[in-house]
XYZ file of C-alpha atoms in Angstrom:
718
model
C -0.646 -41.079 41.610
C 0.521 -37.575 40.650
C -2.147 -35.841 40.278
C -0.941 -34.830 36.683
C -0.465 -37.949 35.304
C -4.345 -38.980 36.465
C -5.872 -36.068 35.410
C -3.119 -34.095 33.374
C -3.575 -36.267 30.258
C -6.546 -35.324 28.000
C -7.160 -32.208 26.921
C -10.374 -30.640 25.012
C -9.524 -29.401 21.577
C -11.294 -25.651 21.139
C -11.950 -23.912 17.767
C -13.431 -20.609 18.138
C -15.441 -22.251 20.861
C -16.565 -25.016 19.154
C -15.350 -29.250 20.939
C -13.349 -30.429 17.930
C -11.971 -33.415 19.761
C -10.376 -35.044 22.838
C -6.014 -34.621 22.617
C -4.028 -37.446 25.010
C -0.442 -36.760 25.674
C 1.779 -39.349 27.054
C 4.630 -41.496 27.056
C 3.659 -42.938 24.424
C 3.250 -40.390 21.627
C 0.195 -38.048 20.725
C -3.286 -39.798 20.834
C -6.802 -38.305 19.982
C -9.890 -38.575 19.710
C -12.514 -35.922 17.378
C -16.084 -35.345 19.278
C -18.081 -36.087 16.486
C -19.610 -32.578 16.645
C -20.100 -32.345 12.752
C -22.807 -34.908 12.934
C -24.251 -33.191 15.624
C -23.638 -36.669 17.882
C -20.743 -36.998 20.820
C -18.973 -39.593 19.487
C -17.752 -42.932 21.916
C -14.698 -43.963 19.215
C -11.428 -45.142 21.324
C -8.285 -42.620 21.262
C -5.620 -43.007 17.956
C -2.680 -42.106 17.937
C -1.148 -39.403 15.368
C 1.907 -39.485 13.909
C 4.685 -36.694 14.206
C 4.903 -34.241 11.234
C 1.241 -33.792 10.037
C -1.365 -34.145 12.754
C -4.435 -32.199 11.103
C -4.105 -29.845 13.655
C -3.042 -26.706 13.843
C -1.107 -27.019 17.704
C 1.621 -28.487 17.025
C 0.245 -30.787 19.927
C 3.416 -33.232 19.372
C 5.985 -30.746 20.855
C 3.632 -30.137 23.263
C 4.029 -33.489 24.859
C 7.897 -33.101 24.462
C 7.973 -30.118 26.185
C 5.309 -30.349 28.954
C 7.481 -32.148 31.940
C 9.769 -30.073 30.667
C 7.051 -26.949 31.717
C 5.616 -28.489 34.209
C 8.415 -28.428 36.137
C 8.807 -24.774 35.726
C 8.023 -21.832 39.203
C 5.791 -20.226 37.239
C 3.982 -19.313 39.971
C 7.099 -17.036 41.653
C 8.075 -15.554 38.328
C 6.076 -12.574 35.979
C 9.074 -13.927 33.076
C 10.011 -17.275 32.159
C 12.651 -18.266 29.960
C 12.490 -21.835 29.621
C 15.366 -24.359 28.850
C 13.666 -25.299 25.720
C 13.659 -22.106 24.336
C 10.848 -19.367 24.609
C 10.440 -15.999 26.156
C 6.797 -15.526 28.118
C 5.546 -12.993 30.300
C 2.797 -13.313 33.303
C -0.479 -11.207 31.628
C -4.217 -11.676 32.042
C -5.659 -12.815 35.135
C -8.442 -15.790 35.264
C -11.010 -16.963 37.765
C -13.088 -19.835 37.712
C -13.429 -23.598 38.616
C -13.024 -26.787 37.465
C -15.372 -29.165 36.492
C -17.079 -30.699 39.931
C -15.167 -28.168 42.626
C -16.519 -25.729 44.521
C -14.064 -23.550 45.283
C -12.515 -21.330 42.479
C -9.129 -21.166 41.185
C -6.617 -18.964 39.405
C -5.244 -18.724 36.459
C -2.741 -16.683 34.623
C -2.268 -16.197 30.753
C 2.132 -16.480 29.807
C 1.764 -14.671 26.885
C 4.495 -15.490 24.306
C 7.598 -12.487 23.251
C 8.946 -12.706 19.936
C 7.260 -14.951 17.996
C 6.045 -14.997 14.628
C 2.704 -16.861 16.209
C 2.302 -16.656 19.981
C 1.129 -19.549 21.136
C 0.148 -18.324 24.899
C -0.386 -21.133 28.009
C -2.289 -20.680 31.109
C -0.804 -21.590 33.713
C -2.659 -23.187 36.932
C -0.714 -24.457 40.319
C 2.506 -23.955 38.407
C 0.900 -26.412 35.422
C 0.811 -25.752 32.094
C -3.654 -26.317 31.857
C -4.195 -24.924 28.517
C -2.481 -23.647 25.068
C -4.274 -20.652 23.240
C -3.307 -19.272 19.481
C -4.963 -16.806 18.090
C -5.520 -15.504 14.597
C -8.132 -12.916 11.926
C -11.074 -13.875 13.299
C -10.332 -17.218 14.611
C -8.963 -19.225 17.378
C -8.145 -22.589 18.898
C -7.899 -23.152 22.290
C -6.241 -26.747 23.536
C -7.886 -27.533 27.435
C -7.441 -29.492 30.114
C -10.063 -31.037 30.809
C -12.808 -30.119 33.370
C -10.023 -26.869 33.598
C -12.479 -24.626 30.491
C -13.635 -22.681 32.896
C -9.899 -20.853 33.797
C -9.064 -19.929 30.015
C -10.917 -17.355 27.331
C -13.565 -20.048 26.814
C -15.057 -17.958 28.993
C -15.834 -15.659 26.460
C -18.346 -18.714 24.707
C -20.342 -18.895 27.589
C -22.661 -15.619 27.248
C -26.291 -17.400 26.879
C -27.075 -14.600 24.370
C -24.714 -15.866 21.657
C -25.836 -18.359 19.488
C -25.188 -21.913 20.594
C -23.467 -25.692 19.085
C -26.507 -27.371 18.673
C -25.877 -28.820 14.895
C -24.112 -31.452 12.920
C -23.007 -30.190 9.602
C -24.039 -30.866 6.385
C -22.643 -30.513 3.263
C -24.836 -29.684 -0.212
C -21.921 -29.664 -1.824
C -20.991 -27.455 -4.727
C -23.148 -25.439 -7.231
C -22.623 -23.631 -10.025
C -24.042 -20.031 -9.318
C -25.058 -18.300 -13.217
C -24.279 -14.787 -13.300
C -25.933 -12.198 -15.077
C -23.673 -12.853 -17.945
C -23.950 -16.430 -17.971
C -20.797 -17.102 -16.590
C -20.718 -19.629 -13.602
C -19.097 -19.655 -10.049
C -17.912 -22.281 -8.487
C -20.062 -22.625 -4.854
C -19.973 -24.568 -2.196
C -22.431 -24.760 0.386
C -22.991 -26.128 3.714
C -26.165 -26.357 6.579
C -27.490 -27.214 10.101
C -28.180 -30.985 9.958
C -31.277 -31.851 11.295
C -33.537 -28.577 9.739
C -37.029 -29.547 10.462
C -39.348 -29.244 7.369
C -39.299 -25.462 6.655
C -36.931 -24.519 8.821
C -35.121 -21.510 7.024
C -31.536 -20.092 8.342
C -29.381 -16.836 7.630
C -26.714 -17.447 5.831
C -22.712 -16.465 5.826
C -21.100 -16.040 2.714
C -17.083 -15.151 1.890
C -16.323 -14.631 -1.730
C -12.504 -15.750 -2.134
C -9.938 -15.813 -4.760
C -7.689 -18.214 -2.648
C -9.486 -21.053 -3.189
C -13.303 -21.707 -1.170
C -12.042 -25.028 0.576
C -9.242 -23.355 1.673
C -8.580 -23.689 6.312
C -12.468 -24.427 5.785
C -12.300 -25.881 9.530
C -11.946 -22.944 10.147
C -15.406 -21.546 9.355
C -17.518 -24.436 9.747
C -18.476 -23.697 13.429
C -20.959 -21.568 11.961
C -23.006 -24.373 10.404
C -22.727 -25.878 14.136
C -24.465 -22.313 15.925
C -27.332 -22.375 13.122
C -25.808 -20.747 10.043
C -25.736 -21.724 6.620
C -22.298 -21.267 5.348
C -21.507 -20.271 1.486
C -17.788 -20.028 -0.044
C -17.143 -19.606 -3.684
C -13.861 -18.620 -6.170
C -14.317 -15.685 -7.647
C -14.558 -15.133 -11.429
C -11.617 -16.870 -12.967
C -10.098 -18.476 -9.889
C -9.594 -22.100 -9.600
C -13.241 -23.956 -10.615
C -14.868 -20.397 -11.918
C -15.576 -19.643 -14.385
C -14.740 -16.264 -16.246
C -11.068 -13.816 -16.956
C -10.173 -12.747 -13.088
C -9.184 -9.502 -13.714
C -9.096 -8.095 -9.909
C -11.419 -6.021 -8.387
C -13.347 -5.302 -11.571
C -16.427 -7.910 -11.142
C -16.892 -7.733 -7.681
C -20.020 -5.651 -7.193
C -22.328 -7.353 -9.735
C -21.178 -11.063 -8.631
C -21.822 -10.488 -5.355
C -25.346 -8.746 -5.525
C -26.177 -11.868 -8.202
C -24.423 -14.410 -5.786
C -26.894 -13.387 -2.592
C -29.326 -12.976 -4.704
C -29.144 -16.786 -5.531
C -28.776 -17.587 -1.837
C -31.579 -15.752 -0.569
C -33.719 -18.083 -3.903
C -32.777 -21.399 -1.594
C -34.955 -23.122 0.172
C -33.558 -23.251 3.543
C -32.790 -19.621 3.035
C -34.602 -16.995 5.374
C -33.833 -14.501 3.117
C -30.477 -12.409 5.539
C -27.014 -12.728 4.514
C -23.814 -11.767 6.450
C -20.251 -11.558 4.505
C -17.327 -11.778 6.512
C -13.097 -11.858 5.517
C -10.890 -9.815 4.993
C -8.132 -8.649 2.236
C -9.737 -9.462 -1.048
C -12.187 -11.075 1.495
C -13.382 -7.982 3.313
C -13.382 -6.039 -0.664
C -15.425 -8.297 -1.619
C -18.316 -7.296 0.881
C -18.186 -3.521 0.312
C -18.548 -3.885 -3.295
C -21.437 -5.921 -2.905
C -22.460 -3.920 -0.567
C -22.311 -1.188 -2.779
C -25.057 -3.021 -4.788
C -27.903 -2.010 -2.893
C -28.830 -5.916 -2.778
C -31.750 -5.643 0.010
C -30.032 -9.746 1.181
C -26.926 -8.205 3.024
C -27.901 -7.920 6.436
C -23.841 -7.647 8.294
C -20.685 -7.607 7.041
C -17.377 -8.355 9.236
C -14.245 -6.753 7.475
C -11.154 -7.653 8.428
C -7.982 -5.524 7.111
C -9.987 -4.561 3.880
C -8.437 -4.058 0.537
C -9.634 -0.624 -0.803
C -9.985 1.637 -4.274
C -7.454 1.251 -6.487
C -5.899 5.084 -6.317
C -6.644 5.228 -2.849
C -5.402 2.119 -1.761
C -3.822 -0.309 -4.518
C -2.735 -1.076 -7.151
C -2.357 2.619 -7.901
C -1.845 4.215 -4.841
C -1.881 7.717 -5.132
C -1.446 7.104 -9.060
C 2.025 5.458 -8.121
C 2.494 1.697 -9.123
C 2.725 0.058 -5.991
C 5.859 -2.940 -5.874
C 3.378 -5.884 -5.044
C 4.492 -8.273 -7.455
C 4.930 -11.171 -4.679
C 0.757 -11.109 -4.265
C 0.746 -10.815 -8.317
C 3.123 -13.664 -8.908
C 1.211 -16.166 -6.633
C -1.993 -15.109 -8.405
C -0.448 -15.503 -11.763
C -2.347 -19.200 -12.294
C -6.310 -20.310 -11.031
C -5.126 -21.511 -8.196
C -2.751 -19.434 -5.660
C 1.081 -20.572 -5.237
C 2.018 -19.970 -2.099
C 5.983 -20.874 -3.304
C 5.484 -17.727 -5.604
C 5.887 -14.951 -2.795
C 9.664 -16.375 -1.400
C 12.449 -15.559 -3.921
C 16.130 -13.663 -2.915
C 16.270 -11.588 -6.340
C 13.589 -8.982 -5.272
C 15.994 -6.479 -5.786
C 17.046 -7.417 -9.167
C 13.320 -7.859 -10.175
C 12.285 -4.262 -9.686
C 14.958 -3.153 -11.596
C 12.820 -5.087 -14.828
C 12.084 -2.654 -17.554
C 9.264 -2.182 -19.086
C 7.220 -2.540 -15.537
C 4.666 -3.725 -18.149
C 6.817 -6.557 -19.142
C 8.316 -7.635 -15.358
C 6.504 -11.203 -15.825
C 7.128 -12.627 -18.924
C 10.978 -11.600 -18.601
C 11.340 -12.642 -14.790
C 8.808 -15.431 -15.155
C 8.704 -16.313 -18.905
C 5.568 -15.590 -19.029
C 1.869 -12.959 -19.021
C -0.708 -12.439 -15.920
C -2.993 -11.197 -17.914
C -4.702 -8.913 -15.380
C -0.907 -7.288 -14.729
C -1.189 -6.502 -18.350
C -4.698 -5.211 -18.652
C -3.503 -2.773 -15.180
C -0.535 -1.651 -17.936
C -2.672 -0.834 -20.237
C -4.642 1.789 -18.402
C -1.672 4.598 -17.094
C -5.048 6.818 -15.582
C -8.047 6.581 -13.656
C -10.271 5.785 -16.381
C -13.183 4.016 -16.594
C -11.407 0.427 -16.195
C -10.678 1.488 -12.755
C -13.538 3.935 -12.293
C -15.351 -0.577 -12.040
C -12.870 -0.933 -9.130
C -13.955 1.902 -6.688
C -17.246 1.011 -4.886
C -17.345 4.191 -3.291
C -18.595 6.103 -6.799
C -22.365 4.178 -5.154
C -21.608 4.769 -1.152
C -25.352 6.123 -1.040
C -26.239 2.429 -1.551
C -23.970 1.122 1.305
C -26.286 1.002 4.240
C -25.199 -2.539 5.682
C -24.594 -2.630 9.769
C -20.725 -3.161 9.463
C -17.588 -3.806 11.717
C -14.122 -3.334 10.770
C -11.261 -4.309 12.173
C -7.827 -3.262 10.946
C -4.253 -2.371 12.146
C -1.622 0.994 12.250
C 1.178 -1.557 10.240
C -1.476 -2.853 7.598
C -0.416 -2.588 3.763
C -4.042 -1.925 3.655
C -5.940 0.242 5.641
C -6.798 2.830 3.241
C -9.559 0.452 2.744
C -10.678 0.669 6.246
C -10.359 4.103 5.796
C -12.116 4.592 3.586
C -15.010 2.019 4.227
C -15.295 3.869 7.972
C -15.874 7.368 6.281
C -18.615 5.842 3.875
C -20.330 3.773 6.760
C -20.119 6.276 9.437
C -21.583 8.738 7.934
C -24.125 6.565 5.840
C -24.743 4.126 8.365
C -23.363 5.398 12.220
C -25.742 3.912 14.770
C -24.778 0.426 13.092
C -20.782 0.774 12.400
C -18.316 -0.200 14.891
C -14.758 -0.597 14.758
C -11.189 -2.089 16.288
C -8.111 -0.872 15.187
C -4.792 -2.573 16.443
C -0.765 -2.408 16.259
C -0.891 -4.817 13.844
C 0.164 -5.430 9.852
C -1.959 -7.411 7.442
C -1.890 -10.266 9.739
C -3.803 -9.088 12.167
C -4.154 -10.098 15.970
C -1.029 -12.581 15.571
C 1.577 -11.188 16.759
C 3.227 -8.489 19.658
C 6.220 -7.636 17.248
C 6.543 -6.394 14.413
C 10.141 -6.505 12.774
C 11.710 -5.895 16.323
C 9.393 -3.159 17.671
C 7.151 -4.267 20.060
C 3.744 -3.753 21.497
C 2.042 -4.778 24.724
C 0.797 -7.905 25.807
C -1.937 -6.884 25.587
C -1.652 -6.326 21.804
C -3.157 -9.545 20.700
C -6.484 -10.228 21.594
C -8.963 -13.286 22.262
C -12.724 -12.024 21.680
C -12.369 -10.491 17.798
C -14.300 -14.266 17.235
C -16.824 -14.129 19.085
C -17.623 -10.867 18.708
C -18.233 -10.911 14.950
C -20.496 -14.234 16.216
C -22.362 -11.877 17.964
C -22.242 -9.269 15.354
C -24.073 -11.918 13.058
C -26.322 -12.972 16.077
C -27.734 -9.721 16.363
C -28.051 -8.583 12.498
C -29.119 -11.700 11.100
C -30.705 -13.475 13.601
C -32.039 -10.433 15.547
C -30.805 -11.168 19.093
C -30.419 -8.107 21.484
C -26.910 -9.207 22.902
C -25.649 -5.416 23.863
C -23.477 -5.686 21.089
C -24.844 -1.950 19.819
C -24.480 -0.491 23.018
C -20.434 -0.933 23.004
C -17.932 2.194 22.364
C -18.334 2.192 18.390
C -14.028 2.417 18.175
C -11.569 0.495 19.986
C -8.182 1.706 18.979
C -4.480 1.015 20.689
C -2.519 3.622 21.566
C 0.818 3.056 20.752
C 3.834 3.726 23.120
C 1.356 3.496 26.120
C 0.239 0.217 24.698
C -2.994 0.747 26.085
C -6.458 0.442 24.440
C -8.880 2.714 24.347
C -12.096 3.522 23.758
C -13.962 6.330 21.285
C -17.449 6.947 19.913
C -16.268 8.015 16.742
C -12.706 8.147 14.622
C -10.897 9.961 14.577
C -11.688 10.604 18.447
C -14.076 13.296 19.525
C -11.156 15.391 21.090
C -8.684 15.136 18.350
C -7.781 18.452 17.609
C -5.758 18.949 14.293
C -2.842 20.830 14.148
C -0.682 22.020 11.783
C 3.168 20.600 12.191
C 5.286 23.396 9.516
C 8.200 22.503 8.064
C 11.051 24.926 8.919
C 15.091 25.303 8.282
C 17.286 27.482 6.746
C 18.246 25.662 3.431
C 19.600 22.849 4.957
C 17.567 20.688 5.770
C 19.266 17.427 4.019
C 20.816 15.312 6.347
C 24.285 16.336 5.610
C 23.363 19.333 8.056
C 20.421 18.070 9.409
C 19.223 21.008 11.239
C 15.582 20.865 9.661
C 12.807 21.331 12.689
C 9.219 21.419 12.893
C 7.187 24.124 14.310
C 3.427 24.870 15.317
C 4.070 28.537 14.123
C 4.574 29.326 10.318
C 7.692 31.335 8.941
C 7.645 34.670 7.123
C 10.680 33.590 5.077
C 12.630 30.896 4.727
C 15.023 29.729 2.563
C 14.248 26.438 0.169
C 15.237 23.217 0.911
C 16.589 20.660 -2.229
C 18.036 17.709 -3.205
C 18.691 15.119 -6.387
C 16.303 12.199 -7.061
C 17.812 9.625 -8.857
C 15.214 7.183 -10.091
C 17.928 4.493 -10.528
C 19.100 4.995 -6.585
C 16.065 5.868 -5.352
C 15.471 5.816 -1.481
C 14.590 2.186 -0.094
C 11.258 1.725 1.707
C 12.502 -1.167 4.692
C 10.290 -4.401 3.505
C 10.583 -8.004 2.858
C 8.452 -8.209 -0.318
C 8.904 -12.190 0.594
C 7.103 -11.830 4.113
C 3.916 -9.810 1.629
C 3.618 -7.034 4.509
C 4.260 -3.658 3.073
C 3.747 -1.504 5.704
C 5.361 -2.629 8.339
C 7.358 -0.034 11.004
C 11.033 0.177 11.116
C 13.493 2.163 11.893
C 14.487 4.533 9.595
C 17.394 6.261 11.453
C 19.937 5.152 9.090
C 18.055 5.558 5.816
C 17.737 9.331 6.971
C 21.579 9.862 6.629
C 20.638 10.018 2.601
C 21.200 13.186 0.740
C 18.169 12.542 -0.880
C 15.832 12.871 1.797
C 14.655 16.099 3.780
C 14.874 15.766 7.165
C 12.677 17.525 10.247
C 12.664 17.410 13.855
C 11.287 18.768 16.678
C 13.390 19.474 19.397
C 13.135 16.523 22.906
C 9.170 16.576 24.033
C 9.516 18.552 27.543
C 6.258 16.531 27.470
C 4.067 13.637 26.004
C 2.293 14.473 22.653
C -0.679 12.329 22.148
C -2.541 11.619 18.612
C -4.867 9.777 17.434
C -6.523 9.842 13.767
C -6.231 10.570 9.806
C -2.793 11.423 9.036
C -1.957 13.748 5.721
C 0.114 16.857 4.492
C 0.234 19.677 2.571
C 3.533 19.989 0.345
C 4.728 22.748 -1.803
C 7.508 21.498 -4.314
C 9.046 22.049 -7.472
C 10.817 19.837 -9.945
C 13.072 20.371 -12.600
C 11.354 17.177 -14.049
C 7.866 16.685 -16.076
C 6.939 13.693 -13.430
C 7.817 13.004 -9.787
C 6.589 11.306 -6.789
C 6.750 12.726 -3.757
C 6.403 10.680 -0.413
C 6.286 12.061 3.055
C 6.754 10.111 6.591
C 5.924 10.649 9.941
C 8.251 8.661 12.947
C 8.669 8.856 16.448
C 12.322 9.054 17.215
C 13.872 8.080 20.613
C 16.821 9.255 23.027
C 18.492 6.626 21.279
C 17.714 8.112 17.755
C 16.120 5.297 16.577
C 13.166 6.744 13.742
C 10.466 4.291 13.627
C 8.286 4.477 11.068
C 4.435 5.689 12.337
C 2.247 7.247 9.286
C 3.447 7.797 5.570
C 1.648 8.987 2.135
C 2.674 9.183 -1.568
C 1.802 10.902 -4.522
C 2.498 10.675 -8.377
C 3.124 14.706 -9.669
C 0.710 13.818 -12.589
C -1.920 13.401 -10.152
C -1.857 16.187 -7.863
C -5.294 17.954 -9.511
C -6.929 14.356 -10.595
C -6.546 10.721 -10.414
C -8.691 10.721 -14.688
C -7.296 13.816 -15.720
C -2.928 13.832 -15.672
C -1.414 17.108 -15.779
C 2.309 16.833 -16.201
C 4.121 19.361 -14.479
C 6.263 22.477 -15.639
C 9.714 22.180 -14.464
C 10.544 24.003 -11.671
C 7.023 25.887 -11.328
C 6.003 25.422 -7.439
C 2.955 23.252 -6.774
C 0.712 22.365 -4.434
C 0.275 18.340 -3.158
C -1.903 16.776 -0.838
C -0.949 13.448 0.605
C -2.871 11.369 2.384
C -1.327 9.367 5.074
C -2.024 6.023 7.033
C -3.836 6.524 9.984
C -2.740 6.188 13.891
C -2.139 6.135 17.728
C 0.876 7.329 19.266
C 2.572 8.476 22.140
C 5.624 10.444 22.110
C 7.181 10.206 24.976
C 8.680 13.219 26.910
C 12.250 13.441 25.941
C 10.845 11.695 22.051
C 11.128 13.836 18.884
C 8.565 14.059 16.276
C 9.974 13.199 13.146
C 8.872 14.129 9.481
C 10.735 13.190 6.452
C 10.137 13.699 2.569
C 11.711 12.405 -0.233
C 10.566 10.823 -3.877
C 11.362 7.394 -3.932
C 10.022 3.952 -1.934
C 11.886 1.517 -3.403
C 10.608 -1.531 -2.507
C 6.707 0.305 -2.140
C 6.398 1.773 -5.374
C 8.776 1.518 -8.146
C 10.301 4.947 -8.649
C 9.590 7.209 -10.657
C 11.354 7.726 -13.831
C 10.105 11.218 -13.965
C 10.337 11.423 -18.152
C 6.189 12.100 -18.008
C 6.583 9.362 -20.163
C 3.933 5.728 -19.410
C 5.240 4.955 -16.097
C 4.168 1.433 -17.239
C 5.859 1.705 -20.689
C 8.962 3.756 -19.917
C 12.565 2.281 -20.053
C 14.779 5.784 -19.421
C 15.147 7.835 -16.167
C 16.037 11.293 -15.454
C 17.028 13.018 -11.896
C 15.257 15.452 -10.843
C 16.402 18.492 -9.120
C 13.717 18.780 -5.951
C 12.702 22.072 -3.843
C 10.493 21.636 -1.246
C 9.245 25.365 0.051
C 8.102 26.304 3.557
C 7.488 29.895 3.940
C 3.963 32.235 4.921
C 3.587 32.248 1.321
C 3.928 28.286 1.250
C 3.726 26.391 3.999
C 4.770 22.957 3.527
C 3.181 20.912 7.134
C 1.663 18.428 8.535
C -1.838 17.876 10.076
C -1.193 15.616 13.146
C -4.844 15.034 15.110
C -3.671 16.031 18.557
C -5.444 14.463 22.048
C -4.759 17.713 24.518
C -5.063 16.042 27.949
C -8.078 17.419 29.388
C -8.177 19.698 32.831
């Protein structure tokens, strides 16, 4: 009998290292057998057949069954790149050596990384046979592996004896309506390890979410099997929780009250860790800013930041995040609201304040409230957890990416925690967008096979083991910062961020007054030019330069090729000469712009890009500011027409190698259509204005007004 038919038909299905089920592939279809892990015991039930369609498993096991024969017939051992007839693009990636159960001689397996896929499922190949499938996410993973061959897959990472082992079943304590200090009750779901002895107490993992406390709960239950209580809570005004849904506003006090409630439960040992990404990241920092003593660790993915640095008022502009806003319009998230084919028309509706009524036929109360507060007043201050930064002293692990549209939130959080608790702050920055660790290409911009990591969920467990259970597992001694160098496609380490050896260097804008792309000879130089004619352009808010993104994707900070956009006459372009040797940068980016406008208010956007030999201009970083907030977000000051003003513009972070022969480019414009609503230039309330003014914009760059971008250069070591 063929060995593959005899031994290769049964695969173990693992969720973040927990054996969930057995899957059997056969000519008659796909069969499965749950392991009974939730009950803390091994089931002896028979296999039952899975129907086509929704199988209940995250991996497409029926598709695997259809393609196994094809995959196993290919010559993987002699190829570095494989294009199976049934589709797909696979590249040899990572070697794993291990043992098959019961055998004494080691085997060699190779991970073949999937390319050109929105959700890559990698294959593990041994002796020309598919022995495993690997899917990673933002803090979780799924591995389907041939029984007995687990040691030849990334499951090896879970074999660390210092990791909490899966020794418990799961006991669901159900829903609790937890009262906040003002009497509002929040729906809170609780699971604890089954079989706890009388008086035995455990630490807890808390996730507070506006997206539904039961959403994808299977990804979090493995914590319970490893000896943690799990608490999932609907934030105020969401799903089954009482109160009014106003994003960000109540999370500091509600987080504080919830932590205290957890610590008072009979099964709690008083130690709580928080986990989650995006909004579920923000609630962690808000809770940490309460100073609650029970919060002992946080693991923050792609966290939302404070209102005027991140969302929804980045740089004082009004961001066009309508896909998220429409999705969250009702108490329960409506993912279908993301997808529209008329976003360009929606974004033109005025006044901005009335977009929900005119497009959806209903008011979105939190949007109305946002629009009623045009400046950084006390309402917005409620969402600025950094006002209480002195209270934030919680061991923290941060994860984000260069193209994360909430990347500013991670920058803000790192600045606070690395100052407050530097010895207990770690960070990973990858070549990722908001859906971190899920793809190797973003909008046709490719990264290395190593862009996806297999260790994030292992790392987060190790973090909580260290700070909630006191296990000395060495995670404190790992490099504080790991970051991905784009262009070199390598992971780097540093004891700090920005890296200690980053030398901030000014690159000055320079031209003969002809940086407008109709002439295109604006340049970048490291020397200030004593006398320089100004550059100018006309900004029409009704024909603003586009920011390249797809609102339905709900990813608003992607790398894109701006070479065609830069041909517009309302964009100033400054480009270095072709580089004679590579230039490496890593750190936070910022720009100083000296500019004047004929209008009473306007916006300024500065973009950094990497231009290759073919002229492709790939966005690396950018930043935007609304002119009236150049001095203060709480005390706006309109412009005196044609008066020169200094603008300090915070841009997004990046680590990038500009290759020899490439060019460094900086663009200045006033429009970011699709990203933020174009400034009408009138000086009126941005939310209620229905008028537009065309503005004459002038940028200065001479000895008196040295406009420049600050780049963190990593100099070659002798």
